[in-house]
Short mmCIF file of C-alpha atoms and ligand atoms in Angstrom, two decimals:
data_model
loop_
_atom_site.label_atom_id
_atom_site.label_comp_id
_atom_site.label_asym_id
_atom_site.label_seq_id
_atom_site.Cartn_x
_atom_site.Cartn_y
_atom_site.Cartn_z
CA MET A 1 121.38 52.15 88.50
CA ALA A 2 120.35 48.51 88.84
CA LEU A 3 120.84 46.15 85.92
CA LEU A 4 117.77 44.94 84.03
CA GLY A 5 117.36 41.23 83.37
CA VAL A 6 114.52 40.58 80.94
CA ASN A 7 112.63 37.33 81.51
CA ILE A 8 111.52 35.98 78.14
CA ASP A 9 109.56 32.91 79.35
CA HIS A 10 106.21 34.27 78.27
CA VAL A 11 107.29 34.62 74.66
CA ALA A 12 107.68 30.84 74.79
CA THR A 13 104.30 30.59 76.55
CA VAL A 14 102.65 32.14 73.46
CA ARG A 15 104.56 29.76 71.19
CA GLN A 16 103.49 26.76 73.25
CA ALA A 17 99.84 27.82 73.03
CA ARG A 18 100.04 26.50 69.44
CA ARG A 19 103.04 24.19 69.82
CA THR A 20 104.59 25.88 66.80
CA ASP A 21 107.85 27.74 66.20
CA GLU A 22 106.75 31.33 66.79
CA PRO A 23 107.23 33.63 68.54
CA ASP A 24 110.76 32.44 69.17
CA PRO A 25 112.19 33.35 72.60
CA ILE A 26 115.62 33.45 70.97
CA TRP A 27 114.50 36.35 68.78
CA ALA A 28 112.97 37.98 71.85
CA ALA A 29 116.31 37.74 73.65
CA ALA A 30 118.13 39.35 70.71
CA GLU A 31 115.56 42.16 70.52
CA ALA A 32 115.78 42.67 74.29
CA GLU A 33 119.55 43.00 74.01
CA LEU A 34 119.13 45.59 71.26
CA GLY A 35 116.78 47.49 73.57
CA GLY A 36 119.48 47.63 76.24
CA ALA A 37 118.77 44.60 78.43
CA ASP A 38 121.70 43.93 80.75
CA GLY A 39 120.70 40.31 81.08
CA ILE A 40 118.38 37.66 79.72
CA THR A 41 116.53 35.48 82.22
CA PHE A 42 114.74 32.23 81.50
CA HIS A 43 113.20 29.51 83.64
CA LEU A 44 113.71 25.92 82.53
CA ARG A 45 110.86 24.30 84.42
CA GLU A 46 110.73 20.59 85.08
CA ASP A 47 107.47 20.38 83.13
CA ARG A 48 108.94 22.43 80.20
CA ARG A 49 105.72 24.36 79.98
CA HIS A 50 107.32 27.29 78.16
CA ILE A 51 111.10 27.29 77.73
CA GLY A 52 112.42 23.98 76.40
CA ASP A 53 115.82 22.32 76.23
CA ARG A 54 116.44 23.64 72.69
CA ASP A 55 115.73 27.19 73.88
CA ALA A 56 118.15 26.87 76.79
CA GLU A 57 120.89 25.52 74.49
CA VAL A 58 120.44 28.21 71.82
CA LEU A 59 120.18 31.00 74.40
CA ARG A 60 123.50 29.89 75.87
CA ARG A 61 125.09 30.06 72.43
CA THR A 62 123.58 33.37 71.31
CA VAL A 63 123.02 35.65 74.31
CA ALA A 64 125.90 38.09 74.66
CA VAL A 65 124.78 39.76 77.91
CA LYS A 66 124.46 38.06 81.31
CA LEU A 67 122.44 34.85 81.04
CA ASN A 68 120.44 34.02 84.17
CA MET A 69 118.79 30.61 84.43
CA GLU A 70 115.97 30.23 86.94
CA MET A 71 115.58 26.68 88.13
CA ALA A 72 114.45 24.33 90.83
CA ALA A 73 117.10 22.44 92.81
CA ALA A 74 116.10 19.27 90.93
CA ASP A 75 118.78 16.77 89.82
CA GLU A 76 117.85 16.74 86.12
CA ILE A 77 117.79 20.53 85.86
CA VAL A 78 120.96 20.98 87.92
CA ALA A 79 122.76 18.62 85.52
CA ILE A 80 121.60 20.70 82.54
CA ALA A 81 122.75 23.92 84.23
CA ALA A 82 126.14 22.40 85.04
CA ARG A 83 126.57 21.55 81.35
CA LEU A 84 125.21 24.82 79.90
CA LYS A 85 127.02 27.05 82.38
CA PRO A 86 124.80 30.14 82.35
CA ASP A 87 126.47 33.14 83.98
CA GLN A 88 124.06 32.90 86.91
CA CYS A 89 121.59 30.36 88.25
CA THR A 90 118.71 31.58 90.40
CA LEU A 91 117.21 28.82 92.53
CA VAL A 92 113.44 29.09 92.81
CA PRO A 93 110.73 26.92 94.33
CA GLU A 94 108.65 25.09 91.74
CA ARG A 95 105.24 23.49 91.95
CA ARG A 96 103.56 22.07 88.91
CA GLU A 97 100.13 23.48 89.68
CA GLU A 98 101.30 27.07 90.12
CA LEU A 99 100.67 29.76 87.48
CA THR A 100 104.08 31.29 88.05
CA THR A 101 106.71 31.14 90.79
CA GLU A 102 104.80 31.96 93.94
CA GLY A 103 106.84 33.19 96.87
CA GLY A 104 110.44 32.41 97.61
CA LEU A 105 112.56 29.33 98.09
CA ASP A 106 112.54 28.04 101.67
CA VAL A 107 116.29 27.87 102.17
CA VAL A 108 115.89 27.28 105.91
CA ARG A 109 113.73 24.19 105.41
CA HIS A 110 115.61 22.70 102.46
CA ARG A 111 119.03 23.74 103.70
CA ALA A 112 120.98 20.52 103.02
CA ARG A 113 119.64 20.00 99.48
CA VAL A 114 120.06 23.67 98.61
CA ALA A 115 123.61 23.75 100.00
CA ALA A 116 124.59 20.74 97.84
CA THR A 117 123.12 22.37 94.71
CA VAL A 118 124.88 25.69 95.43
CA ALA A 119 128.20 23.88 95.86
CA ARG A 120 127.75 21.93 92.61
CA LEU A 121 126.89 25.03 90.56
CA LYS A 122 129.62 27.19 92.12
CA ASN A 123 132.07 24.41 91.32
CA GLU A 124 131.18 24.97 87.63
CA GLY A 125 132.02 28.68 88.00
CA ILE A 126 128.37 29.77 87.99
CA VAL A 127 127.18 32.67 90.17
CA VAL A 128 124.32 31.37 92.33
CA SER A 129 121.38 33.42 93.55
CA ALA A 130 118.47 32.48 95.86
CA PHE A 131 114.98 33.74 95.11
CA ILE A 132 113.68 34.27 98.64
CA GLU A 133 111.18 36.28 100.61
CA PRO A 134 112.68 39.33 102.30
CA VAL A 135 112.80 37.81 105.79
CA ALA A 136 115.84 37.69 108.05
CA ASP A 137 116.17 33.93 108.59
CA GLN A 138 116.01 33.20 104.84
CA ILE A 139 118.60 35.90 104.08
CA GLU A 140 120.96 34.65 106.77
CA ALA A 141 120.51 31.01 105.69
CA SER A 142 121.23 32.00 102.06
CA ALA A 143 124.55 33.50 103.10
CA ALA A 144 125.32 30.49 105.30
CA VAL A 145 124.80 27.92 102.51
CA GLY A 146 127.12 29.84 100.17
CA PHE A 147 124.90 31.80 97.76
CA ASP A 148 126.60 34.74 96.04
CA ALA A 149 123.37 36.70 95.74
CA ILE A 150 119.73 36.80 96.75
CA GLU A 151 116.80 37.91 94.63
CA LEU A 152 114.21 39.34 96.99
CA TRP A 153 110.65 38.41 96.07
CA THR A 154 108.83 41.69 95.39
CA GLY A 155 105.43 39.98 95.20
CA ALA A 156 104.18 41.33 98.55
CA TYR A 157 104.81 44.84 97.23
CA ALA A 158 103.29 44.09 93.82
CA HIS A 159 100.17 42.50 95.31
CA ALA A 160 99.63 45.16 98.03
CA ARG A 161 96.15 46.67 97.85
CA THR A 162 96.52 49.84 99.89
CA PRO A 163 99.14 52.62 100.04
CA LYS A 164 99.88 51.57 103.64
CA GLN A 165 100.52 47.94 102.66
CA ARG A 166 102.64 49.11 99.75
CA ALA A 167 104.73 51.43 101.94
CA GLY A 168 105.15 48.62 104.48
CA ALA A 169 106.35 46.23 101.77
CA VAL A 170 108.89 48.80 100.58
CA GLU A 171 110.28 49.08 104.11
CA VAL A 172 110.52 45.28 104.40
CA LEU A 173 112.52 45.25 101.16
CA ARG A 174 114.72 48.10 102.41
CA ALA A 175 115.55 46.09 105.54
CA GLY A 176 116.14 42.96 103.44
CA ILE A 177 118.63 44.80 101.22
CA ALA A 178 120.50 46.09 104.28
CA LEU A 179 120.71 42.66 105.90
CA GLY A 180 121.70 41.03 102.58
CA HIS A 181 124.62 43.44 102.23
CA GLN A 182 125.56 42.99 105.88
CA VAL A 183 125.94 39.23 105.38
CA GLY A 184 127.93 39.74 102.18
CA LEU A 185 125.35 39.04 99.49
CA GLU A 186 124.55 40.86 96.28
CA VAL A 187 120.88 41.80 96.29
CA HIS A 188 118.50 41.54 93.33
CA GLY A 189 114.73 42.00 93.11
CA GLY A 190 111.92 40.53 91.07
CA HIS A 191 108.37 39.34 90.63
CA GLY A 192 105.34 41.38 89.69
CA LEU A 193 107.29 44.53 88.83
CA THR A 194 105.61 46.65 86.17
CA TYR A 195 105.91 50.01 84.41
CA ARG A 196 103.27 51.31 86.82
CA ASN A 197 104.75 50.09 90.11
CA ILE A 198 108.52 50.16 89.54
CA ALA A 199 109.23 53.72 90.77
CA PRO A 200 109.46 53.19 94.57
CA ILE A 201 111.40 49.95 94.06
CA ALA A 202 113.84 51.47 91.57
CA ALA A 203 114.38 54.30 94.07
CA LEU A 204 115.53 51.93 96.83
CA PRO A 205 119.31 52.07 97.18
CA GLY A 206 121.11 48.73 97.00
CA PHE A 207 119.31 46.64 94.38
CA GLY A 208 121.95 45.50 91.89
CA GLU A 209 119.59 43.81 89.43
CA PHE A 210 115.90 43.49 88.64
CA ASN A 211 114.41 40.56 86.76
CA ILE A 212 111.21 41.54 85.02
CA GLY A 213 109.19 39.37 82.66
CA HIS A 214 105.43 39.53 82.38
CA SER A 215 105.07 43.29 82.20
CA ILE A 216 107.81 43.73 79.59
CA VAL A 217 106.51 40.90 77.38
CA SER A 218 102.99 42.37 77.71
CA ARG A 219 104.20 45.82 76.69
CA ALA A 220 106.18 44.29 73.82
CA ILE A 221 102.92 43.13 72.24
CA PHE A 222 102.11 46.79 71.59
CA VAL A 223 105.47 48.48 71.05
CA GLY A 224 107.88 45.64 70.28
CA MET A 225 110.43 44.07 72.60
CA ARG A 226 113.20 46.54 71.81
CA GLU A 227 111.08 49.55 72.73
CA ALA A 228 109.50 47.82 75.74
CA VAL A 229 112.96 47.20 77.19
CA ARG A 230 114.08 50.75 76.42
CA GLU A 231 111.05 52.11 78.28
CA MET A 232 111.77 50.04 81.38
CA LYS A 233 115.45 51.04 81.28
CA ARG A 234 114.36 54.68 81.11
CA LEU A 235 112.20 54.24 84.22
CA LEU A 236 115.01 52.51 86.11
CA ASP A 237 117.27 55.43 85.22
CA LEU A 238 114.64 58.08 86.03
CA TYR A 239 113.94 56.71 89.50
CA ALA A 240 117.42 55.40 90.36
CA PRO A 241 118.69 56.55 93.75
CA ARG A 242 120.95 59.58 93.37
CA PRO A 243 123.89 60.02 95.71
N1 LIG B 1 112.41 36.56 89.21
C1 LIG B 1 112.10 35.27 89.43
C2 LIG B 1 113.01 34.47 90.29
C3 LIG B 1 110.98 34.66 88.83
O1 LIG B 1 110.70 33.37 89.06
C4 LIG B 1 110.18 35.44 87.98
C5 LIG B 1 109.01 34.83 87.30
O2 LIG B 1 109.43 33.84 86.42
C6 LIG B 1 110.56 36.77 87.75
C7 LIG B 1 111.66 37.32 88.40
C8 LIG B 1 109.79 37.66 86.82
O3 LIG B 1 108.54 37.91 87.36
P1 LIG B 1 107.47 38.70 86.50
O4 LIG B 1 107.17 37.86 85.30
O5 LIG B 1 106.33 38.85 87.44
O6 LIG B 1 108.11 40.01 86.12
#
């Protein structure tokens, strides 16, 4: 069964709506751990729109499970990651005007810059993952520049409108997983995964980790973070591929 990384950014989004001290994403991380999260994921954006430097520091000191930092390959953020040493850094594209991370990192286009960032982070002993679209040239380029893992963008699946589009997106992900493994990468998945759409994705063999944020934080409003995480873990277990 794939590991579950819980993205707590949107707890900080609610806090920042009032620029106050609650809800605290640090508490959310602790509650997520108590609900069975295998990892805590956060995105330190250049504009600090939700998670801030204090959050990143305190998460590093308090999270006992795998800590995954999503980040752009930007000098300031790379320097912070090198100092904090999260267990894993996931490189994502970042545009200030976007609502959330939209689509994957273009490793092919930004190859030299990405390769330098991967080398710097790996030199600090950090596992490095590329958030990319499930297309062959991006997967092959990710292996070539030295990533340990890829996180396949599941947005095309999540945004599909028809059963045919959805089934097609699942097959694209299946092929992406196979190619990722063939070129020696660990394969993760994330973006837009919810309690309602996770089943066919959880059933795909080969995903080692899912990073899920918005849906879990949304559910936590009604049932609490601990229970929201437990429910998602139950679904991952229920639909996990059986040998
Ligand atoms: N994985 C990555 C790399 C992301 O950037 C995000 C969004 O921050 C997620 C997973 C989580 O996506 P969602 O909030 O749609 O579950």
